[in-house]
Coordinates of C-alpha atoms in Angstrom, one line a residue:
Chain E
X1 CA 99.1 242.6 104.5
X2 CA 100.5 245.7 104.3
X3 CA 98.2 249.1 103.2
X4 CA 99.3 251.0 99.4
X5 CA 97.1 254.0 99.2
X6 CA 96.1 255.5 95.6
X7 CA 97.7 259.1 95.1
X8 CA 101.2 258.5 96.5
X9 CA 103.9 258.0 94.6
X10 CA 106.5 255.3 95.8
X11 CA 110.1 254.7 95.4
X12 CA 112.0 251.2 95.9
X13 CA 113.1 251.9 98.9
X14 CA 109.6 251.7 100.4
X15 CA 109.5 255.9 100.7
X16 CA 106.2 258.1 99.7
X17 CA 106.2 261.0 98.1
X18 CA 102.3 262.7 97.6
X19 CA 102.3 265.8 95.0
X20 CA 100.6 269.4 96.3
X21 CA 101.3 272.2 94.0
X22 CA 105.5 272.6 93.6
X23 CA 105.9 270.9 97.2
X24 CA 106.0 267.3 98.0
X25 CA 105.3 265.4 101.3
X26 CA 107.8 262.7 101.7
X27 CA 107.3 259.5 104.3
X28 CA 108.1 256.0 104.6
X29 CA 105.3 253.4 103.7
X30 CA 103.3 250.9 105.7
X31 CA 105.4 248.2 104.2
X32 CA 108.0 249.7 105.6
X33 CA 107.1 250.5 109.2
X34 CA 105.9 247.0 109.6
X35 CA 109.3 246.1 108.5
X36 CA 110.9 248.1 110.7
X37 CA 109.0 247.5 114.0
X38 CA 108.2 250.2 116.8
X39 CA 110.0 253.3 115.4
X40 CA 111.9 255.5 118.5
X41 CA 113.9 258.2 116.3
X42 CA 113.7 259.6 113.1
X43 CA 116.8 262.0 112.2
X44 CA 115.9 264.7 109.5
X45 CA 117.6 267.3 107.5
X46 CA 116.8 270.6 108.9
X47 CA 114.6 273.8 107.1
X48 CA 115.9 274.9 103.7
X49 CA 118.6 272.0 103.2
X50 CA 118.6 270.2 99.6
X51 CA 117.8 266.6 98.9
X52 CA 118.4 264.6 96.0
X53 CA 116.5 262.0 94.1
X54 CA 117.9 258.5 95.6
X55 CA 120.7 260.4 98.3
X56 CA 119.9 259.9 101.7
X57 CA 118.5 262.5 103.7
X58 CA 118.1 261.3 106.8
X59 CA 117.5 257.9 109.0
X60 CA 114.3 256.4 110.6
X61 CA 115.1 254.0 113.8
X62 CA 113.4 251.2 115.4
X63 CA 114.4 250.0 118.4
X64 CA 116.8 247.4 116.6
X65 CA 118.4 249.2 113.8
X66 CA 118.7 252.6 111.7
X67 CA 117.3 252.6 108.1
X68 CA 118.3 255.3 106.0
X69 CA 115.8 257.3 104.3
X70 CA 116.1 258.0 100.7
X71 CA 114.3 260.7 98.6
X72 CA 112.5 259.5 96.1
X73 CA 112.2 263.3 94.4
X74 CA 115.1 266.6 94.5
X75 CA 113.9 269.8 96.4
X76 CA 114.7 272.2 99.4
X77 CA 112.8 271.2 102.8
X78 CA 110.7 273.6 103.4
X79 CA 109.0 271.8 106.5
X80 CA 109.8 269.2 109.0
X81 CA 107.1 267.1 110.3
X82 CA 108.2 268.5 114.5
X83 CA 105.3 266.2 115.8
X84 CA 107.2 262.9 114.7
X85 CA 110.5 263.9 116.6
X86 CA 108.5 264.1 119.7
X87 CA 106.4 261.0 119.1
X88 CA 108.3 259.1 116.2
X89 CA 106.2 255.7 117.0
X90 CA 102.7 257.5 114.9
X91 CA 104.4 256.0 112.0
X92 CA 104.1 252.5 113.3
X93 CA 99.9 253.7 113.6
X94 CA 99.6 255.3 110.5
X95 CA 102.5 255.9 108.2
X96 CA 100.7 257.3 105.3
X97 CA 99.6 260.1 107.8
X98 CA 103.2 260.3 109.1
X99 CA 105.0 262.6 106.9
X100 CA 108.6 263.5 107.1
X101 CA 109.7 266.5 105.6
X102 CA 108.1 268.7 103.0
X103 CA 109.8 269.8 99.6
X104 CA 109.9 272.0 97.0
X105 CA 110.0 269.9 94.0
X106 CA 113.2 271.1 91.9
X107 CA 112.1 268.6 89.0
X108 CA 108.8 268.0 88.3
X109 CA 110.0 265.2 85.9
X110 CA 111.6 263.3 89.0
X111 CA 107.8 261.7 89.7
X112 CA 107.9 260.0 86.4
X113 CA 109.7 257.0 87.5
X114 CA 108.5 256.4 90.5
X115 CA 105.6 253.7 91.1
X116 CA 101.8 253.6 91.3
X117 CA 100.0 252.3 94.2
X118 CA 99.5 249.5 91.6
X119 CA 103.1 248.8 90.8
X120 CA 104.0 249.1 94.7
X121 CA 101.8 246.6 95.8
X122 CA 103.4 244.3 93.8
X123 CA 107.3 244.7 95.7
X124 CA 105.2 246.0 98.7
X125 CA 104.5 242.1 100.3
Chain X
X1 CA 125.2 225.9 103.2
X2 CA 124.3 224.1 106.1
X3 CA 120.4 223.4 106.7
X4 CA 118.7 226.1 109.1
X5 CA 117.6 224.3 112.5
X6 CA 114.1 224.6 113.4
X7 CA 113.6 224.6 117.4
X8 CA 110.5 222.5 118.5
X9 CA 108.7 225.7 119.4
X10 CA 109.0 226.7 115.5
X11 CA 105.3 226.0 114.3
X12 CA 104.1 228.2 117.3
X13 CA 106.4 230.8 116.3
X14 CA 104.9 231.1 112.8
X15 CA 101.5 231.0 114.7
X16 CA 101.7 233.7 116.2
X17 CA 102.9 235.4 113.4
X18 CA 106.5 236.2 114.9
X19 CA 109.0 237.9 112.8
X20 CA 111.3 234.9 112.4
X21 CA 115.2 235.3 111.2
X22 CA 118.1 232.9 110.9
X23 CA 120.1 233.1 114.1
X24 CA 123.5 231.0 114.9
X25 CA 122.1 228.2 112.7
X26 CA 117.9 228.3 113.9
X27 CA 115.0 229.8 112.3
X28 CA 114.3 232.0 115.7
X29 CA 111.3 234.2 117.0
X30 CA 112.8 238.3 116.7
X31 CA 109.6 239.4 117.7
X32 CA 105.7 238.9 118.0
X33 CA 103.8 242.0 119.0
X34 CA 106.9 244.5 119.0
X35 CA 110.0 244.9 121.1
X36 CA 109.1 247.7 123.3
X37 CA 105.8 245.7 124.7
X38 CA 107.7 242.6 124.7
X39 CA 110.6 244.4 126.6
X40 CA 108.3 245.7 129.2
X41 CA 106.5 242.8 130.0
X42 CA 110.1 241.3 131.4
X43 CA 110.5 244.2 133.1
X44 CA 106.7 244.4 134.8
X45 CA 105.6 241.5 134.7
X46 CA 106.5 237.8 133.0
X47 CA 107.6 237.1 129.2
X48 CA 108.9 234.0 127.7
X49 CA 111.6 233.0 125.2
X50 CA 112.3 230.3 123.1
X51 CA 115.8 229.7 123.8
X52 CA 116.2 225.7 122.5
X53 CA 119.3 226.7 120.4
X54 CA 121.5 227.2 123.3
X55 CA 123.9 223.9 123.6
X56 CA 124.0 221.8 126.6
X57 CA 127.3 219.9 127.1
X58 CA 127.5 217.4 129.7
X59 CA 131.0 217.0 131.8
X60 CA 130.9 213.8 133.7
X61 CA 133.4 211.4 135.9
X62 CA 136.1 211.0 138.4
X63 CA 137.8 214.2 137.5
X64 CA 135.4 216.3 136.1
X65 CA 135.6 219.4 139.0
X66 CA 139.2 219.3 138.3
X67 CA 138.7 219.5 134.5
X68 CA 136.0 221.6 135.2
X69 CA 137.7 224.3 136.9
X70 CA 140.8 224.2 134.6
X71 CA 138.4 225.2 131.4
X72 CA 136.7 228.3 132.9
X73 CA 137.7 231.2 134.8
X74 CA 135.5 230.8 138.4
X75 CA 135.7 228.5 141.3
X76 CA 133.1 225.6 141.5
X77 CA 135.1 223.3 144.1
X78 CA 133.5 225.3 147.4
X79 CA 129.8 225.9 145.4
X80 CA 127.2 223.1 147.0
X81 CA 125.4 220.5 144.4
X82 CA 122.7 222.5 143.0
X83 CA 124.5 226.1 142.1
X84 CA 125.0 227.7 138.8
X85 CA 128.1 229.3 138.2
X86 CA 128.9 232.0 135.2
X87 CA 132.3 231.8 134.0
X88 CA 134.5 231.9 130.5
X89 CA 136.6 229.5 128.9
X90 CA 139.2 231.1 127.8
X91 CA 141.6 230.5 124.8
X92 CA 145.7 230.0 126.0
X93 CA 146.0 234.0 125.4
X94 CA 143.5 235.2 127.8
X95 CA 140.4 235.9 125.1
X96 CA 137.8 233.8 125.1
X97 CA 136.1 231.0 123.8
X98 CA 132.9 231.5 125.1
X99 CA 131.1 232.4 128.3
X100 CA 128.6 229.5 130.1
X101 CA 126.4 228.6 133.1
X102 CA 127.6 225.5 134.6
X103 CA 125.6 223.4 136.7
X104 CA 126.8 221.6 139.6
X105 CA 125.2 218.4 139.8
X106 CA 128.4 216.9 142.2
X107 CA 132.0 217.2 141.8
X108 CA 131.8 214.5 139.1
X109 CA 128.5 215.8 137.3
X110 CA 128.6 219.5 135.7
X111 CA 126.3 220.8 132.3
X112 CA 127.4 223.5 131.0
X113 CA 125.5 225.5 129.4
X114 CA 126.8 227.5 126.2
X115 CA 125.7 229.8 123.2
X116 CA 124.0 228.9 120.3
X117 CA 126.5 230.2 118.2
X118 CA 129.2 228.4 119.4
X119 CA 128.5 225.3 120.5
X120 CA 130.1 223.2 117.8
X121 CA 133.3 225.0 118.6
X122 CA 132.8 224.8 122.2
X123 CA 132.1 220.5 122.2
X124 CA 135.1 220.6 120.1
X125 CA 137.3 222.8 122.1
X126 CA 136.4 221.0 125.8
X127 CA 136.7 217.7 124.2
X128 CA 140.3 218.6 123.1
X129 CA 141.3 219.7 126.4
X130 CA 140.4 216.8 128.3
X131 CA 143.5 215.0 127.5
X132 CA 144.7 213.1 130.5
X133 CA 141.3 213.7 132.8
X134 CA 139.2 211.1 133.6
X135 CA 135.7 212.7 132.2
X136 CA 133.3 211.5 129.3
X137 CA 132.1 215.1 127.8
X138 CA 128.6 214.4 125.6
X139 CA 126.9 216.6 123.8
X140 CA 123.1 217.4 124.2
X141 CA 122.4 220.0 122.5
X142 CA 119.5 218.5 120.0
X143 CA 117.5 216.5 123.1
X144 CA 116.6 219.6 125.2
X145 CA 114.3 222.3 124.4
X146 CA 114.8 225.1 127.0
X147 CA 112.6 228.3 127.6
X148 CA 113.1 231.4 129.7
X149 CA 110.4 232.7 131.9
X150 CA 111.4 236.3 133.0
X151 CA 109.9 238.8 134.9
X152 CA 109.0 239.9 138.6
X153 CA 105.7 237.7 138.6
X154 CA 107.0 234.9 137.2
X155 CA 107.7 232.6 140.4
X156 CA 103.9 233.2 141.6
X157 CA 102.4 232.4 137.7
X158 CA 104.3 229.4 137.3
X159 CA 103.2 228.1 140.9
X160 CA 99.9 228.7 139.7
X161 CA 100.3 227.6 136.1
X162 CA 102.3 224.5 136.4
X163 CA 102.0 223.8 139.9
X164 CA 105.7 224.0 141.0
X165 CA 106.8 225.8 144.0
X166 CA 110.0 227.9 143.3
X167 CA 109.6 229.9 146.3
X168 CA 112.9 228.4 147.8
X169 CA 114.8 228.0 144.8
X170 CA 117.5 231.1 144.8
X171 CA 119.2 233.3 142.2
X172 CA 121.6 230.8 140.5
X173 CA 120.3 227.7 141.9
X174 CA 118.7 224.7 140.1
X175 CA 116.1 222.0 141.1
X176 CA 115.0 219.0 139.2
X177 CA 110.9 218.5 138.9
X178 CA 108.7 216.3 137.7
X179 CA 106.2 217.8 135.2
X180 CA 103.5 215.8 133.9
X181 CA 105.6 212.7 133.9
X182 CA 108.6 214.3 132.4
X183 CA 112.1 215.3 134.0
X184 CA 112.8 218.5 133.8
X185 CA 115.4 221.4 135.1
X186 CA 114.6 224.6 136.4
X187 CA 117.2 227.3 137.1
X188 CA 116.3 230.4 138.7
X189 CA 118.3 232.2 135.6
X190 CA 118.5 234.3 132.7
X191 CA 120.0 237.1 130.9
X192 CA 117.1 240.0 131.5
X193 CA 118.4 241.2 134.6
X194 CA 114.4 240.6 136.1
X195 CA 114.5 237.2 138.5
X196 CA 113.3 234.5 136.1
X197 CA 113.7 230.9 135.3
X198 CA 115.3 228.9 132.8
X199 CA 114.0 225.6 132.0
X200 CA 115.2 222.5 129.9
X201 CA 113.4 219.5 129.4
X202 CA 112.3 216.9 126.2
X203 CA 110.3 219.4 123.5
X204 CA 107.4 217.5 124.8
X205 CA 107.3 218.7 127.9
X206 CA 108.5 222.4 126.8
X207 CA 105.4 222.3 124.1
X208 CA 103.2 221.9 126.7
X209 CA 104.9 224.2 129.5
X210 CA 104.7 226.6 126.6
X211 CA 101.1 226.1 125.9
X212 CA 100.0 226.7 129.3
X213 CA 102.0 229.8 130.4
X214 CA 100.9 231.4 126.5
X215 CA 96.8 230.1 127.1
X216 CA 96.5 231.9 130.2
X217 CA 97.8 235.4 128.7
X218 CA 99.8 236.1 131.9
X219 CA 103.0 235.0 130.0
X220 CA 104.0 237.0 127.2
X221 CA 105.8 235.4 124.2
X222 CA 109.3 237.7 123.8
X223 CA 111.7 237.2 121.1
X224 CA 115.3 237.4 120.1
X225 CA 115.1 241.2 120.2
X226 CA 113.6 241.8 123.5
X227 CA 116.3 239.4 124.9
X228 CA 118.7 241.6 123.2
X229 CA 117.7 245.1 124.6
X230 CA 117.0 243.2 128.0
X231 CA 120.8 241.7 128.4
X232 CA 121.9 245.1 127.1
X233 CA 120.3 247.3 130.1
X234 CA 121.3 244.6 132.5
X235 CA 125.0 245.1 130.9
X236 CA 125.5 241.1 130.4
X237 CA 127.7 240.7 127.8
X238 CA 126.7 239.1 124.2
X239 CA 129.2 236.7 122.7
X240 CA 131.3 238.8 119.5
X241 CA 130.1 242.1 121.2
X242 CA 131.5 242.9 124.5
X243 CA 133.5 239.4 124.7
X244 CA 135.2 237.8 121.8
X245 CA 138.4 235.7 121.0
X246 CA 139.6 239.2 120.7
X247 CA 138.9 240.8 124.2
X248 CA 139.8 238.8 127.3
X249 CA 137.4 238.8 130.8
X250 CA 139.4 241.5 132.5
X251 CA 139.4 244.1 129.2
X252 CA 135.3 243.5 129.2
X253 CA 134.8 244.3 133.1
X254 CA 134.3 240.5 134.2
X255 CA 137.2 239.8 136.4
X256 CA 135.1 239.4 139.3
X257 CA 134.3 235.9 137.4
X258 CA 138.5 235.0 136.7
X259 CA 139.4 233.5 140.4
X260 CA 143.2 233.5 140.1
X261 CA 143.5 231.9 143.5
X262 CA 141.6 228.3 142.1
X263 CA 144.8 227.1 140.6
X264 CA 145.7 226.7 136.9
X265 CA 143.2 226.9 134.2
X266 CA 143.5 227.9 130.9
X267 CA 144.4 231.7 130.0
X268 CA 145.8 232.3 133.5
X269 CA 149.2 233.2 132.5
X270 CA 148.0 235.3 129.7
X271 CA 145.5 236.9 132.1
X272 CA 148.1 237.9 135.2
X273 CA 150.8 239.2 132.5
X274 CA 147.7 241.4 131.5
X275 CA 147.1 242.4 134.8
X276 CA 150.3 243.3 135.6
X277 CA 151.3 245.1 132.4
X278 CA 147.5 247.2 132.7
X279 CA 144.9 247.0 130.3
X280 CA 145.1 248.7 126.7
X281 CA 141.4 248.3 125.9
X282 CA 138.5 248.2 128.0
X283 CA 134.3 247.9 127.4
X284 CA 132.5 250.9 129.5
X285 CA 129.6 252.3 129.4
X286 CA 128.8 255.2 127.0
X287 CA 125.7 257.6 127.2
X288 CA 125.0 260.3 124.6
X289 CA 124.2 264.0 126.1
X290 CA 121.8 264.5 122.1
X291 CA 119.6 262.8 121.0
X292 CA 120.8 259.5 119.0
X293 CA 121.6 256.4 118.6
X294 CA 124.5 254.6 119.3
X295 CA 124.9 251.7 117.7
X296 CA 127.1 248.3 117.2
X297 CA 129.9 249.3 115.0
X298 CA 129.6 253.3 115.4
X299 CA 132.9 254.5 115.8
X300 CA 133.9 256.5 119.3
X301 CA 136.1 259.4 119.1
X302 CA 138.3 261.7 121.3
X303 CA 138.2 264.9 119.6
X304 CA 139.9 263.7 116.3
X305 CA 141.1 260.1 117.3
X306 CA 139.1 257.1 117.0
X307 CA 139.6 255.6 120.3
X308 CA 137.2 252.5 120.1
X309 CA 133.8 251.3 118.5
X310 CA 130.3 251.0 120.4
X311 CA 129.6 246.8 121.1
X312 CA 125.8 247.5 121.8
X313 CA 124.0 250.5 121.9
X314 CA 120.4 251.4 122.3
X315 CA 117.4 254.3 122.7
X316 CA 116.9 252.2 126.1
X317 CA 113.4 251.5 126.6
X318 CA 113.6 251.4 130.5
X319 CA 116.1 254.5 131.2
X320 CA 114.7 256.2 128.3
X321 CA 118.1 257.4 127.4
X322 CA 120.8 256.6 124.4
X323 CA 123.4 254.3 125.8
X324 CA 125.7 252.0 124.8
X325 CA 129.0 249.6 126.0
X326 CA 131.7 250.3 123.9
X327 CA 135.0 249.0 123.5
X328 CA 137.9 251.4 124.3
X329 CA 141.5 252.3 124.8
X330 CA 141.8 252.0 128.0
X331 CA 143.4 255.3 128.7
X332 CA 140.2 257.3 127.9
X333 CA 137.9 255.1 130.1
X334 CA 138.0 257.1 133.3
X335 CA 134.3 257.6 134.2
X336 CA 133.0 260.9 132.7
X337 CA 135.3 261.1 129.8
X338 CA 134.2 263.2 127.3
X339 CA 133.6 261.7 123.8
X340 CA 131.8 261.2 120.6
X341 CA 130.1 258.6 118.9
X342 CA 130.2 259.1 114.9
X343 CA 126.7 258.4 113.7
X344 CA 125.8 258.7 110.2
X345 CA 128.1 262.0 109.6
X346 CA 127.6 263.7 112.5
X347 CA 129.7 263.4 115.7
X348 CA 127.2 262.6 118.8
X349 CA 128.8 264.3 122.2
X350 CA 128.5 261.7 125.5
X351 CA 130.8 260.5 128.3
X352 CA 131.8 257.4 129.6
X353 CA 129.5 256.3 132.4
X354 CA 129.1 253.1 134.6
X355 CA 127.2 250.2 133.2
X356 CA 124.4 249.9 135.9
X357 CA 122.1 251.2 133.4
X358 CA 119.1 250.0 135.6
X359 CA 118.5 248.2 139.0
X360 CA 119.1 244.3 138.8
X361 CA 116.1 242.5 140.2
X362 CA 117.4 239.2 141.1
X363 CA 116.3 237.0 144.3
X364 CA 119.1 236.9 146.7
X365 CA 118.2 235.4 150.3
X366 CA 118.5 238.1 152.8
X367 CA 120.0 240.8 150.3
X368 CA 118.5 243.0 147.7
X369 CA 121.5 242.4 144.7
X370 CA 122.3 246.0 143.8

C-alpha cells in the first residue's frame, strides 16, 4: 500500500505539488516511485525556465523505462532539487521528501483542481 | 484474445510479491525486490529466473544432424553428444527466424531450445522445412518448466543445495541427473554473461528445486528485468531488438555463429551475396559522453541525418555508464564515430564503441573466455 500524505496537492499523473507562500514544491508520489522501481536519473528543466499546468517538464528514469513528469501547476523554477541528480534513487526511500523543482506559482487558481490526499488515495492503489 | 499462460512457478511469483506483466503469452515475474539488487546478485553472487516460457522443440531420427544443420547457421556434425550450440534459423533472405541453443543428444537426437515469443512460429516453421528428411519434430514446450541459476557461486550452492556435482560440466555442455526421482537436464548456460545453469525438468521437480535454492536465501529470485539488463551488458542479442526478420546474423555482429563451410542451410545464399556486396546496416555499440539514457527506439543521428535507432540501451548498473547497441548504417559504424542519440528533445553526444561492455565470466577448461 502505497503512502498519500495530507497537505499535498496531487495531479493524475501521480505528481505532488505542496503550497509555500507564491512557490510550490513539485515531486512525484509514492505511488508512483513504487511503480516505477529503483529510480537512476531524473532530467529537469533548468533555473528560471517556465512550466505549464499538464506540459511536461522533464523525465524521471528507472532502470527500465523513462516516465515523463508533468506539472500539475504553471510557474518559473526557481530551484532544482541538485541532491536528486547526484542520488536520484532517495525517491525510491522517500518520495514525499524528494522534491523536484521549486516554482513560482503563476496561478494561484491552478491548485483548485487538483486532488486531496483523500481523492488520491482513491486512483493511488 | 488468446488466454495469458501461467508458468508453474506463478503462485510463488505472486508470493513473493513480484511485479508480474504479460510477456510473449505468460503472466511473468519483472521483478521482486528491484532490478539493480536483483542485477547484482547475478553478477556477485547466484540469482534465479523463472524461464518456463521458453519452447523446447525436439528434432529426432535418421536424418536429423543433416536437417539439423540445414535450419540454423553453425556446425553441429564435429560437436561431441553433450554440447550446446547457439545458432539462428534464418528465413530464405538471410534475416532471421529466431536464434536457439541446440542440444546434441547424438546425430539423430537434438532439442532446440527457442524464445518464448516465438515458438509457435518456430514449431511451425522447422516442421515446414522438413520436407523430404527423415525426422519426427515434437513440440514440448508445455511439459518442461526450466529455471536459470546464474551467478559466480552458483556451481558450489547448487552442489550443496541439491547435491549435484557440476564441477566437470563446461560452458555449453549438458548432463542428465537424477533429482529426487525425477529426470532432469542441466546445461551450464544462460544469457547473463556470469557462468550459470539452465535447468529443465517436469514443474514438479522445478517447484521443488525452486523451493530449496529460494529457503536457503543464497539464491536470489531475479526477474524479467534483471535478465534484460544482464543479456544487455553481456551484449547477447534479444529477439525484435538486435535480431529480427529484418536484420540478418552478419548486420547484428554474429557471423562467428553463420559457418559457411557446413554446406547448405537456409539463408546461405542470401547471406554470401551480403557479404560480398558489404553491409548497409550494422548493430554496434553506442555510449553517451552526458549524462542520459539511451533507450529502445531513440533515434541516432550524424549531425542532421538520422542514421539508425538504439535496440537496447541502459544507465548500466555494472559499468555505471549510459550505453546502448544500436542499429546503424553501416558507413558510420567505425569505432569512435561521433554521434547523437535524440532523447526527449535534446540531442545526447556519444560514439560508437565495442560491445564488450563488461568481462564475460563463463567456465572454459584451461582458458579464461575474454
Amino acid at each position: 500500500m502505497s503512502k498519500v500524505l495530507e497537505g499535498y496537492f496531487y495531479a493524475e499523473s501521480h505528481e505532488w505539488a505542496k503550497k509555500e507562500n507564491q512557490f510550490a514544491y513539485i515531486g512525484i508520489t509514492d505511488f508512483a516511485q513504487a511503480q516505477l522501481g529503483n529510480v537512476v536519473f531524473v532530467d529537469l528543466p533548468e533555473v528560471g525556465a517556465l512550466v505549464k499546468k499538464g506540459k511536461e517538464f522533464g523525465a524521471v528514469e528507472s532502470v527500465k523505462a523513462a516516465s515523463d513528469l508533468i506539472s500539475p501547476v504553471s510557474g518559473k523554477v526557481v530551484e532544482i532539487n541538485e541532491d536528486l541528480v547526484g542520488e536520484p534513487e532517495v525517491i525510491n526511500q522517500d518520495a514525499f521528501a524528494s522534491w523536484l523543482i521549486k516554482v513560482e506559482i503563476s496561478n494561484p487558481a491552478d491548485f483548485n483542481d487538483l486532488m486531496s490526499a483523500e481523492a488520491y488515495k482513491n486512483i493511488a492503489k | 484474445m488468446d488466454e495469458i499462460l501461467k508458468t508453474s512457478l506463478y503462485e510463488k511469483h505472486l508470493a513473493l510479491n513480484a511485479k508480474m506483466e504479460p510477456f510473449a503469452g505468460f503472466y511473468m515475474p519483472i521483478e521482486y525486490t528491484g532490478i539493480i539488487k536483483e542485477h547484482t546478485a547475478v553478477r556477485t553472487k547466484s540469482g534465479m529466473f523463472d524461464v518456463s516460457h521458453m519452447g523446447e522443440i525436439y528434432v529426432k531420427g535418421t536424418d536429423a544432424l543433416r536437417f539439423v544443420e540445414y535450419i540454423t547457421t553453425n556446425e553441429l556434425k564435429s560437436k561431441t553428444n553433450g554440447k550446446v550450440v547457439y545458432g539462428l534459423m534464418l528465413y530464405e533472405n538471410g534475416t532471421v527466424v529466431d536464434d536457439l541453443l541446440t542440444y546434441k543428444y547424438s546425430d539423430e537426437a537434438f532439442l532446440l531450445v527457442v524464445n518464448a515469443s516465438n515458438v509457435g512460429k518456430d514449431y511451425m516453421w522447422i516442421v515446414e522445412q522438413s520436407e523430404g528428411f527423415d525426422v519426427l519434430i515434437s513440440n514440448h514446450s508445455d511439459d518442461y518448466s526450466e529455471i536459470a541459476v546464474q551467478g559466480p557461486e552458483t556451481e558450489e550452492i547448487i552442489k550443496r543445495l541439491l547435491e549435484i556435482d557440476l564441477s566437470s560440466l563446461e560452458a555449453f555442455e549438458f548432463t542428465n541427473a537424477i533429482f529426487d526421482d525425477h529426470d532432469i537436464l542441466i546445461s551450464r548456460t544462460g544469457y547473463t554473461g556470469e557462468d550459470g545453469f539452465e535447468i529443465y525438468a517436469d514443474h514438479i521437480a522445478i517447484n521443488m528445486i525452486w523451493d530449496i535454492l529460494y529457503e536457503s536465501g543464497e539464491v536470489l529470485p531475479c526477474g524479467l528485468g534483471a535478465r534484460d539488463t544482464l543479456r544487455f551488458e553481456a551484449a547477447l542479442p534479444l529477439y525484435g531488438h538486435e535480431i529480427s526478420d529484418k536484420i540478418t546474423p552478419l548486420e547484428a555482429g554474429f557471423g562467428m555463429f553463420v559457418k559457411f563451410d557446413k554446406g547448405n542451410f537456409i539463408g546461405r545464399d542470401a547471406l554470401l551475396k551480403q557479404k560480398a556486396d558489404g553491409l548497409k546496416q550494422k548493430v554496434v555499440g553506442i555510449e553517451l559522453t552526458e549524462r542520459a539514457i539511451p533507450r529502445q527506439g531513440y533515434p541516432v543521428f550524424s549531425g542532421d541525418t538520422q542514421i539508425g535507432v538504439i535496440t537496447t540501451g541502459y544507465l548500466s548498473i555494472t559499468a555505471g555508464k549510459p550505453i546502448a547497441m544500436a542499429l546503424i548504417d553501416a558507413q558510420y559504424s567505425a569505432l569512435d564515430t561521433p554521434i547523437t542519440v535524440q532523447i526527449r528533445n535534446k540531442h545526447v553526444s556519444g560514439f560508437v564503441r565495442n560491445k564488450q561492455f563488461i568481462k564475460k565470466n563463463y567456465k572454459i577448461k584451461g582458458e579464461q573466455k575474454k
